[in-house]
Coordinates of C-alpha atoms in Angstrom, one line a residue:
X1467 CA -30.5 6.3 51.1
X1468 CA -32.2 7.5 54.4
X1469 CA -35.1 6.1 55.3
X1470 CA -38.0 8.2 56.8
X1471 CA -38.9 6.5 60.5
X1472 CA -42.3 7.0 61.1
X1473 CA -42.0 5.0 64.1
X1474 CA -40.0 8.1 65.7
X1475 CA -39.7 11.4 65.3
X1476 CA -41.6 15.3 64.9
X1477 CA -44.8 14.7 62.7
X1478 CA -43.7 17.9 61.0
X1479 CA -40.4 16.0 60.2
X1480 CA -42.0 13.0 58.9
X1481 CA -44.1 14.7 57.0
X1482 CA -41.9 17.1 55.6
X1483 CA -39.3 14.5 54.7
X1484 CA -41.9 12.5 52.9
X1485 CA -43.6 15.6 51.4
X1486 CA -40.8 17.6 50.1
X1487 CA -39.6 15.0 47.9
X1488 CA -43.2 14.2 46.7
X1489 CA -43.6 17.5 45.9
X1490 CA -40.4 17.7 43.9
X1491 CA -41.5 14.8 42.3
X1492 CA -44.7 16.0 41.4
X1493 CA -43.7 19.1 40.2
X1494 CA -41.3 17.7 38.0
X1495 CA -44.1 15.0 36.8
X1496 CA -46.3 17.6 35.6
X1497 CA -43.4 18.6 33.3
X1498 CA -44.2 15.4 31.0
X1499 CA -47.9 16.7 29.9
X1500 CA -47.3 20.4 31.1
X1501 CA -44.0 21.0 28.9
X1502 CA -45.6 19.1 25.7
X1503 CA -48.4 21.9 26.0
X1504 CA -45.9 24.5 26.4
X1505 CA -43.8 23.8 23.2
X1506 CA -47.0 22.8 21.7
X1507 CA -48.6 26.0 22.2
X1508 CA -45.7 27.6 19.9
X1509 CA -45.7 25.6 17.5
X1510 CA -45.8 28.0 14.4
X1511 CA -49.1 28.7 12.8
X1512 CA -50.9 25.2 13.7
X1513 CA -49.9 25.8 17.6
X1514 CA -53.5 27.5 18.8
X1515 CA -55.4 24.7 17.0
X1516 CA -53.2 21.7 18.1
X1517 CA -53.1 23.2 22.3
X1518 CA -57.3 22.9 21.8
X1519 CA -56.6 19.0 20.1
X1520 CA -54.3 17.9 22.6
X1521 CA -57.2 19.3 25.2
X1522 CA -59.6 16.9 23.9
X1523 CA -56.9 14.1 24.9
X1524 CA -57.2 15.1 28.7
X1525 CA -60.2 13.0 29.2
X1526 CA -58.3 9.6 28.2
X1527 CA -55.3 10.0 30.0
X1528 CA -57.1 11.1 33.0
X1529 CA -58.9 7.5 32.8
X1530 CA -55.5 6.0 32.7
X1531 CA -54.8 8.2 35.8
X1532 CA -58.0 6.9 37.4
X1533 CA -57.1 3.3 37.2
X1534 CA -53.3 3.7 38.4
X1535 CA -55.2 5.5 41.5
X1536 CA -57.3 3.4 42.6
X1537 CA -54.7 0.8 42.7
X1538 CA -51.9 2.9 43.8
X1539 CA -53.1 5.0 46.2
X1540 CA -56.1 2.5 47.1
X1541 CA -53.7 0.0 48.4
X1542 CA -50.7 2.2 49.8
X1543 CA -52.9 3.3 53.1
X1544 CA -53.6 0.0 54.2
X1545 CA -50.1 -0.9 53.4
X1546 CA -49.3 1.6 55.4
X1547 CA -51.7 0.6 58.4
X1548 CA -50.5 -2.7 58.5
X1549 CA -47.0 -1.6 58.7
X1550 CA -48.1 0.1 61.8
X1551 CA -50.1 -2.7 62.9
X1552 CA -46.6 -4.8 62.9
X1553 CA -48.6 -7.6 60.0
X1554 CA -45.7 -7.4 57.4
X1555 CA -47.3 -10.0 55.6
X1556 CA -50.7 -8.4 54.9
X1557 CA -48.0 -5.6 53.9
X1558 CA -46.4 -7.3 51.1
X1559 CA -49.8 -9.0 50.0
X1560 CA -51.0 -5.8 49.7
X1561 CA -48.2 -4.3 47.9
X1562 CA -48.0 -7.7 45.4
X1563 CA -51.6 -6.9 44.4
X1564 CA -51.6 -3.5 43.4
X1565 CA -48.5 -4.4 41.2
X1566 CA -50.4 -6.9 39.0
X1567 CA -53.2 -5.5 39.1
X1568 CA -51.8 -2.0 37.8
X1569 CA -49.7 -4.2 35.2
X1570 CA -52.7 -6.0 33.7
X1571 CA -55.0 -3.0 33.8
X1572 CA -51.9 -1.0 31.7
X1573 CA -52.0 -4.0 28.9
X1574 CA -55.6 -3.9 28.8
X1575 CA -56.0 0.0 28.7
X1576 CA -53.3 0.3 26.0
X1577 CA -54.7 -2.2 23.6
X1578 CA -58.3 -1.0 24.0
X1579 CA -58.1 2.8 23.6
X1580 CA -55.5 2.3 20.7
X1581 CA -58.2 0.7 18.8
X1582 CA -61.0 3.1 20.1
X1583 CA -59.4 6.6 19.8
X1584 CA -61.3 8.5 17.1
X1585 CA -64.0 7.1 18.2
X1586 CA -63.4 8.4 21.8
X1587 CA -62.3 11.4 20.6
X1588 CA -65.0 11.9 18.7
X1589 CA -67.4 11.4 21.6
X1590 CA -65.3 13.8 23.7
X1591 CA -66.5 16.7 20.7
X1592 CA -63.2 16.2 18.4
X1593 CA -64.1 18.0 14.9
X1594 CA -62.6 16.5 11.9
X1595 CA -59.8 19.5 11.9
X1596 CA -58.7 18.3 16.0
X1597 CA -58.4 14.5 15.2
X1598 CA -55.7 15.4 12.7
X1599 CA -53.8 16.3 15.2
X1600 CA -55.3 14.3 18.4
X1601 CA -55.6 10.7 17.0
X1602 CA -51.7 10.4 16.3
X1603 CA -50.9 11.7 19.1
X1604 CA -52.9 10.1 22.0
X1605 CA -52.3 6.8 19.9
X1606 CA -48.3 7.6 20.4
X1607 CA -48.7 8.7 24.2
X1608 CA -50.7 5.2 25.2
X1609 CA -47.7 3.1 23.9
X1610 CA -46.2 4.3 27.6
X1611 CA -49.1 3.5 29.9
X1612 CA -47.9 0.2 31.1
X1613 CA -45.0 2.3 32.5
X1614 CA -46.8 5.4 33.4
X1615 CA -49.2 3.5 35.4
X1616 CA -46.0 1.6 37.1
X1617 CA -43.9 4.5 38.3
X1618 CA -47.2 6.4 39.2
X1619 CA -49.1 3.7 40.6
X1620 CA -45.7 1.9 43.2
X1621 CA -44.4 5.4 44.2
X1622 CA -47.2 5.8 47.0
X1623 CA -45.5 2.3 48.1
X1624 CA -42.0 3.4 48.1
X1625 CA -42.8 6.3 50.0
X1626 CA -44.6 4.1 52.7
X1627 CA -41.7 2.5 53.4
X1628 CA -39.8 5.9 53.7
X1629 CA -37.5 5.9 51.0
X1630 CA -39.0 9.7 49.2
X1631 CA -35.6 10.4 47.9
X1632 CA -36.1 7.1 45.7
X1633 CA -39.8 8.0 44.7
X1634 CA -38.7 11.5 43.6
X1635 CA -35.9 10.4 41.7
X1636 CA -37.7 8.0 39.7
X1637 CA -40.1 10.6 38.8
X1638 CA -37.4 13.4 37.8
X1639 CA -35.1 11.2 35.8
X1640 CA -38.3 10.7 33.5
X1641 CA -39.3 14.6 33.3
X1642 CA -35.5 15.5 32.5
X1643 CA -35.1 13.2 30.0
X1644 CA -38.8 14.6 28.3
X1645 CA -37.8 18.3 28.2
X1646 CA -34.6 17.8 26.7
X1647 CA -35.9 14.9 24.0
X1648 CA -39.4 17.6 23.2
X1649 CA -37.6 19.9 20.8
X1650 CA -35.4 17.7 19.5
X1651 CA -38.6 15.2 18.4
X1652 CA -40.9 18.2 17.6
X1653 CA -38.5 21.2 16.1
X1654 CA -35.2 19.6 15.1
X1655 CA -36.7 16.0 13.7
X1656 CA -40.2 17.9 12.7
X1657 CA -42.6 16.0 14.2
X1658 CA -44.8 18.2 15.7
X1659 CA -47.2 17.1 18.0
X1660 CA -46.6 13.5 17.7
X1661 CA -42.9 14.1 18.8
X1662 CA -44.4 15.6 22.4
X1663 CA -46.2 12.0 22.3
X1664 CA -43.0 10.5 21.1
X1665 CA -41.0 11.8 23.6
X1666 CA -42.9 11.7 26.4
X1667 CA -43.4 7.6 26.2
X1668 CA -39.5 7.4 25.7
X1669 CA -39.5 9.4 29.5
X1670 CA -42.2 7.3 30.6
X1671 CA -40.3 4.0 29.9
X1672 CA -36.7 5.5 31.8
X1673 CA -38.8 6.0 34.8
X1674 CA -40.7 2.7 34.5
X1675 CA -37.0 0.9 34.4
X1676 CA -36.1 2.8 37.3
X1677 CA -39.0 1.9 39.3
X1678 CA -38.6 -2.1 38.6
X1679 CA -35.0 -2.2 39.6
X1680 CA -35.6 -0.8 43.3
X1681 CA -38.6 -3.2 43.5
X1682 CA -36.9 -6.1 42.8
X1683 CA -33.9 -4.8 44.2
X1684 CA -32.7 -5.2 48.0
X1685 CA -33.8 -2.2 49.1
X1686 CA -37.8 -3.3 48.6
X1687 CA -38.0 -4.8 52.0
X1688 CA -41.2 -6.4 50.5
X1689 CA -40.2 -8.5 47.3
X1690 CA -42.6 -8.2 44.2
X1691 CA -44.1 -11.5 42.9
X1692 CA -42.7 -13.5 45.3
X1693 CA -44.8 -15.8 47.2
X1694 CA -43.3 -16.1 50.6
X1695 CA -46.1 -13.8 52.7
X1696 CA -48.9 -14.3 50.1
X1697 CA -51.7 -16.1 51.1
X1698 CA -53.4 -19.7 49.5
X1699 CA -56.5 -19.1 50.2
X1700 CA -58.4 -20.2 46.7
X1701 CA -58.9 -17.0 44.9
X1702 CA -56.7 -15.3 46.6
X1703 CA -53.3 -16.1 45.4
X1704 CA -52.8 -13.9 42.2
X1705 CA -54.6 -10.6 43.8
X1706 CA -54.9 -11.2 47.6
X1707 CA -56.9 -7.9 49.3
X1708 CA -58.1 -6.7 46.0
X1709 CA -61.4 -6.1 47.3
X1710 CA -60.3 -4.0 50.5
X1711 CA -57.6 -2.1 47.7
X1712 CA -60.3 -1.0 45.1
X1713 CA -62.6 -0.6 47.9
X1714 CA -60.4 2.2 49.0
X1715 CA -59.3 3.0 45.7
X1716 CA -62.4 3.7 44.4
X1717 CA -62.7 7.1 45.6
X1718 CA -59.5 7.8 43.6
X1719 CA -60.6 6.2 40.9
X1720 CA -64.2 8.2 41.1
X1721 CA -62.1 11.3 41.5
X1722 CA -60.4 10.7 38.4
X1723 CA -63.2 9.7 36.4
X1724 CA -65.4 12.7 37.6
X1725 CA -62.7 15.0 36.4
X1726 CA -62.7 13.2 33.2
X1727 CA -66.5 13.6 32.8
X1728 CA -66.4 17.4 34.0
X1729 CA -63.6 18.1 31.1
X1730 CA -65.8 16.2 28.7
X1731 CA -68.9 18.4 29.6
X1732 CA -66.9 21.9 29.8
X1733 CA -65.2 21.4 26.5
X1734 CA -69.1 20.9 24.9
X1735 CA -70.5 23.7 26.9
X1736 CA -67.6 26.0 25.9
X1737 CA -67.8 24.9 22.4
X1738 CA -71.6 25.6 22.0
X1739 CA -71.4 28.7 24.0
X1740 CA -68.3 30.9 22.8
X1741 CA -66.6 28.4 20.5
X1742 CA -63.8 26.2 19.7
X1743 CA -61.1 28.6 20.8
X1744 CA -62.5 28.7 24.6
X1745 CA -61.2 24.7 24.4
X1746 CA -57.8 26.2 24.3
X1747 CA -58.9 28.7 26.7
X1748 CA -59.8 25.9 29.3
X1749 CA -56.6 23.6 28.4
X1750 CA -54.6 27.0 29.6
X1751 CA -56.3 26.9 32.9
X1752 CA -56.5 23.6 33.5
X1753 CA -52.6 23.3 32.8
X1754 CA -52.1 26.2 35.5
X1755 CA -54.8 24.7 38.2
X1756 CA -52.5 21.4 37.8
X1757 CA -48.8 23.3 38.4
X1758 CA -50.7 24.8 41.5
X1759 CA -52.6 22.0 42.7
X1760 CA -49.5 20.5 42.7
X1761 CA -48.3 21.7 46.3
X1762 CA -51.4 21.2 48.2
X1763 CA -51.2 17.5 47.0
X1764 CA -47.7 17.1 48.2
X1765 CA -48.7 18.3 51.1
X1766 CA -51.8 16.3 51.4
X1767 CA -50.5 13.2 49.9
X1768 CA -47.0 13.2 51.6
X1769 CA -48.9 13.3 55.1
X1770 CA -50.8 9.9 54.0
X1771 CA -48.2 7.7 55.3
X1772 CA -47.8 9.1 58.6
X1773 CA -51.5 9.4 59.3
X1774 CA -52.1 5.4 58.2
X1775 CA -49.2 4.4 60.5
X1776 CA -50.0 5.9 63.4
X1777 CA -53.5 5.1 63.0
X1778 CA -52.5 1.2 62.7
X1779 CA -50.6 1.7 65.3
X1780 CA -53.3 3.1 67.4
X1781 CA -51.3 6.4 68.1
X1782 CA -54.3 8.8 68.4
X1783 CA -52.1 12.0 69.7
X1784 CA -49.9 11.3 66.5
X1785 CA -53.1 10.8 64.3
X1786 CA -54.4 14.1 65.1
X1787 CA -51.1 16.6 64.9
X1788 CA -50.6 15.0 61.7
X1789 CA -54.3 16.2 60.6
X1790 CA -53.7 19.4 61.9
X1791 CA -50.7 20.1 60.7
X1792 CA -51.7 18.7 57.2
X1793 CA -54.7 20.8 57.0
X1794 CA -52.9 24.1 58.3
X1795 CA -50.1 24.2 55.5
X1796 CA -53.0 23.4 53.1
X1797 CA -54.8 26.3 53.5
X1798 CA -51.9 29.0 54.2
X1799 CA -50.8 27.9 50.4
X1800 CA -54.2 28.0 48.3
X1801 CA -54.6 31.7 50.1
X1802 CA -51.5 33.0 48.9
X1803 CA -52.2 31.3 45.3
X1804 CA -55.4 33.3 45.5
X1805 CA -53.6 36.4 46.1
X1806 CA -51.1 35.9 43.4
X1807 CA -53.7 35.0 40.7
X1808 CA -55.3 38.1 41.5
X1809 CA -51.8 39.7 41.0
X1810 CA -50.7 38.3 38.4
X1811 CA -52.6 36.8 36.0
X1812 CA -51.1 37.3 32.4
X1813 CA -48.0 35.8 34.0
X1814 CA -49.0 32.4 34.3
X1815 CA -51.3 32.6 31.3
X1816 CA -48.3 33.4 29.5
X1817 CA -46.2 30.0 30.4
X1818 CA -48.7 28.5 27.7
X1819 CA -49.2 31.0 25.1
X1820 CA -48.2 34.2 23.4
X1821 CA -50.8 34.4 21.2
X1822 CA -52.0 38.0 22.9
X1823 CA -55.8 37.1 21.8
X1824 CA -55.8 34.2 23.8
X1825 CA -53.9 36.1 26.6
X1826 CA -56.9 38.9 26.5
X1827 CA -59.4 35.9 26.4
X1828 CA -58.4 33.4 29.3
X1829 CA -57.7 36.5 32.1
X1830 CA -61.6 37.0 33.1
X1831 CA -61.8 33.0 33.1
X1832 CA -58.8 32.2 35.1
X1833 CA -59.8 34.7 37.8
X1834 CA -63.4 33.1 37.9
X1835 CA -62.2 29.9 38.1
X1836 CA -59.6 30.4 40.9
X1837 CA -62.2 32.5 43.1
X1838 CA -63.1 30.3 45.7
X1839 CA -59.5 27.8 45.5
X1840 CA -59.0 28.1 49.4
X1841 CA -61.9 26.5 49.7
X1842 CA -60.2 23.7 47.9
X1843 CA -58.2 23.2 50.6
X1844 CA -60.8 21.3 52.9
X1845 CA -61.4 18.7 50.3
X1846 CA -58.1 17.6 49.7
X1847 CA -57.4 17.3 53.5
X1848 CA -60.7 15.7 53.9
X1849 CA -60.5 13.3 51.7
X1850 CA -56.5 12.7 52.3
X1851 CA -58.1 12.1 55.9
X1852 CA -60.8 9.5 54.9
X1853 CA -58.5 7.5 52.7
X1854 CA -55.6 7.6 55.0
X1855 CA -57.7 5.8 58.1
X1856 CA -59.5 3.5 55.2
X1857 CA -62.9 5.4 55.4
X1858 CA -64.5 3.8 52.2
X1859 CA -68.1 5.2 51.9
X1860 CA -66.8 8.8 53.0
X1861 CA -63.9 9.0 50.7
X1862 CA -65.9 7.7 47.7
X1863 CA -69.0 9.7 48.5
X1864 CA -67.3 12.8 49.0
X1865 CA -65.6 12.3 45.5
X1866 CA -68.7 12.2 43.7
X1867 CA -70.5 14.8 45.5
X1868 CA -68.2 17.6 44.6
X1869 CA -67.6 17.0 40.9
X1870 CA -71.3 15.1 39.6
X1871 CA -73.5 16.5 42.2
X1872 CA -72.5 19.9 41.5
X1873 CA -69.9 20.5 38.9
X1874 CA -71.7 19.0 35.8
X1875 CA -75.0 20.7 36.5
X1876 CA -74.3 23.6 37.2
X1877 CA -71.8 23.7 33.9
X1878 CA -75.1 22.6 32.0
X1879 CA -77.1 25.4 34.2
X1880 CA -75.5 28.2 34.1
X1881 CA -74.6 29.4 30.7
X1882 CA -78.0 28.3 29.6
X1883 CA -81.1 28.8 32.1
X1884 CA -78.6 31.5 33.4
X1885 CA -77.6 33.0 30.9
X1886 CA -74.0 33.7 31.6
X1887 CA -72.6 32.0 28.4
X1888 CA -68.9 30.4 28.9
X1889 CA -68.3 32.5 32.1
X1890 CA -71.2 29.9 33.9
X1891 CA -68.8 27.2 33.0
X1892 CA -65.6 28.4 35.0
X1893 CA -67.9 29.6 38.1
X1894 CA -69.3 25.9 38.2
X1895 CA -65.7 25.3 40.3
X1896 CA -66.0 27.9 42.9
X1897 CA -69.0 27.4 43.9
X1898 CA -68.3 23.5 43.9
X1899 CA -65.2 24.3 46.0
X1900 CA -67.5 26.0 48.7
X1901 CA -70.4 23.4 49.1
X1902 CA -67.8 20.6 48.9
X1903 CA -64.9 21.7 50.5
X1904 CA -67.2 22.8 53.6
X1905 CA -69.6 19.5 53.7
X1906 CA -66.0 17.0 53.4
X1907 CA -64.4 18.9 56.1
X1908 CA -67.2 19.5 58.2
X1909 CA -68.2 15.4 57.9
X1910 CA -64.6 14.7 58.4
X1911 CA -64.5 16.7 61.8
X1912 CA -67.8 15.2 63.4
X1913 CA -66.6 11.5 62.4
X1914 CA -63.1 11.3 62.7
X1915 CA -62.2 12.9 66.0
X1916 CA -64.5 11.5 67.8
X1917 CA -63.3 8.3 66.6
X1918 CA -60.0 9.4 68.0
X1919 CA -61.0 10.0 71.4
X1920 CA -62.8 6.9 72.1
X1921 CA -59.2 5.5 70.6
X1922 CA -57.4 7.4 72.8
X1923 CA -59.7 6.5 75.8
X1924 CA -59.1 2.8 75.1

């Protein structure tokens, strides 16, 4: 397969090429939660209740996300900037560590959150009624996180080295396989909820195979757990660079975990304010923000590799296109999202639901929510910025700032000193969007190009 050159080229073309395949990808990855919720959603009589279960499930496998982050998109910029750099061997290194550390981390996550999942559950504000449904089927879904955390966590790697076609495919072999095996598990072989979980780790383990044949296949032009660029130093030789990957990671992993902690908080703020049925209300949305988040990531995340490149390579000119550019495409796409939210509403409600009370309930929400999503924008290509060119204390700062600075208060502070009852919990994101999209971007502009220009000047 064609590799993307990042040594020649447009910077549009290389990071379209690497972009439009990730967003493929990603779009297609979202199917494995996004399609269980779907068929879930319909399921007849239980479906309203189960939709508001699964919800309470969002927080755990967003920790799983967290971890596969920060050791898959902590250590795929520096592999990245070393490739650039022309220092294959802190490459591989690099690229050996994240793999055993994202392999251990899956064995220990799996074993621990099996055991502790009512209880998690419970702390997350699951009712007696939800962990009927929840507890079989988060217990089901974490037999694939070894897997999961595999395909999600090497992808930004295969992508480095400019094989996208290969990091898509991995991704929608998995998704095709889940929507066709969902009904069968949950409709045909009545299962219910547990056959979403069911079919979903069955996905899961397709792509995982996938993923371990091209990486010890001779394509990877950097061999996993082999020692021959690995260094001896003692300490060193199981997980070489760990502290420079979760250094960088971190602000993935804090991103992760902040969203797990603000969807912990919202659910008991919506539950205390309007009730149990705004849960299902806010797993609708958050479903929706995810399918349309999806682009500005691709975008975003596909222009990763080009910026750490030519940044190791000390290619200032390139660096800054590739911001711009970036940046640019961001924005254009959350303002026509805006304008189609405003447009159409019901129809994207209705991907998830047909209950029409539910329809009625989630429109006013979804429009609050959305309100201020250009300025969403700024902090993804802030932070894509900061993590690209290995700026630690920004990118981790910046993470936290947005979602615990602001997010959890004001969802505490608004529906009650405020009075605004469950619509103070879906404004607490616009105006989070506005002070933190405008503080990343504005930080990342006074830091970063000048940093250019003195590069450029050397």
């Amino acid at each position: 397969m064609k590799k993307v050159n990042f040594e020649k080229g447009t910077i549009m073309g290389n990071i379209l090429q690497t972009a439009l395949p990730m967003l493929v990808a990603q779009v297609i990855s979202l199917l494995y939660n996004i399609v269980d919720r779907i068929y879930i959603g319909r399921i007849p009589e239980v479906g309203t209740a189960a939709l508001g279960a699964v919800g309470l499930c969002f927080p755990v496998i967003i920790l799983i996300g967290a971890f596969t982050n920060m050791f898959g998109m902590g250590g795929a910029p520096l592999f990245s900037i070393h490739l650039g750099k022309g220092d294959r061997r802190a490459a591989q290194s690099i690229m050996n560590s994240s793999f055993r550390l994202l392999l251990m981390t899956g064995l220990l996550l799996m074993v621990f959150c099996e055991i502790a999942a009512p209880g998690i559950l419970r702390l997350f504000g699951a009712t007696a009624g939800e962990l009927v449904y929840s507890v079989p089927y988060i217990r089901i879904y974490l037999l694939g996180t070894v897997f999961s955390m595999i395909v999600t966590g090497m992808n930004p790697f295969i992508n480095a080295q400019g094989y996208s076609i290969v990091g898509m495919i991995t991704v929608v072999m998995g998704a095709i396989c889940n929507i066709v095996l969902d009904p069968v598990f949950m409709f045909v072989l009545g299962m219910g909820v547990n056959g979403a979980a069911v079919a979903t780790v069955i996905s899961q383990l397709l792509s995982g195979v996938f993923v371990l044949r091209f990486l010890f296949g001779e394509k990877n032009e950097f061999p996993i757990l082999k020692q021959k660029y690995l260094p001896t130093a003692q300490g060193e030789a199981v997980f070489p660079y760990v502290k420079d990957i979760a250094g960088l990671g971190t602000s993935s992993f804090v991103m992760q975990c902040t969203n797990a902690v603000v969807s912990i908080v919202c659910n008991n703020m919506l539950i205390r304010t309007g009730g149990v049925l705004y849960v299902s209300v806010m797993t609708i949305i958050s479903s929706v923000r995810q399918i349309l988040d999806t682009p500005v990531m691709a975008i975003t995340e596909g222009s990763t590799p080009c910026i750490s490149y030519n940044y190791g390579a000390r290619r200032p000119e390139r660096v800054r296109k590739a911001m711009l550019i970036m940046s640019v495409m961001a924005i254009l796409y959350t303002l026509l999202i805006w304008i189609f939210i405003e447009k159409q509403p019901v129809f994207l409600l209705s991907v998830f639901t047909d209950n029409r009370e539910l329809l009625e309930m989630a429109k006013g929400p979804l429009h609050l929510y959305f309100l201020a999503f250009i300025f969403q924008s700024f902090q993804y290509s802030a932070q894509t910025v900061f993590k690209a060119l290995n700026k630690k204390k920004h990118a981790v700062f910046f993470s936290i700032f947005r979602k615990i600075i602001l997010v959890v208060p004001l969802t505490l502070l608004l529906p009650t000193l405020f009075h605004l009852g469950t619509d103070g919990v879906f404004m607490a994101e616009p105006i989070s969007n506005v002070i933190g999209g405008c503080a990343s971007m504005g930080t990342m502009l006074l830091t970063v190009l000048p940093e250019l220009k003195r590069m450029e000047k050397k």
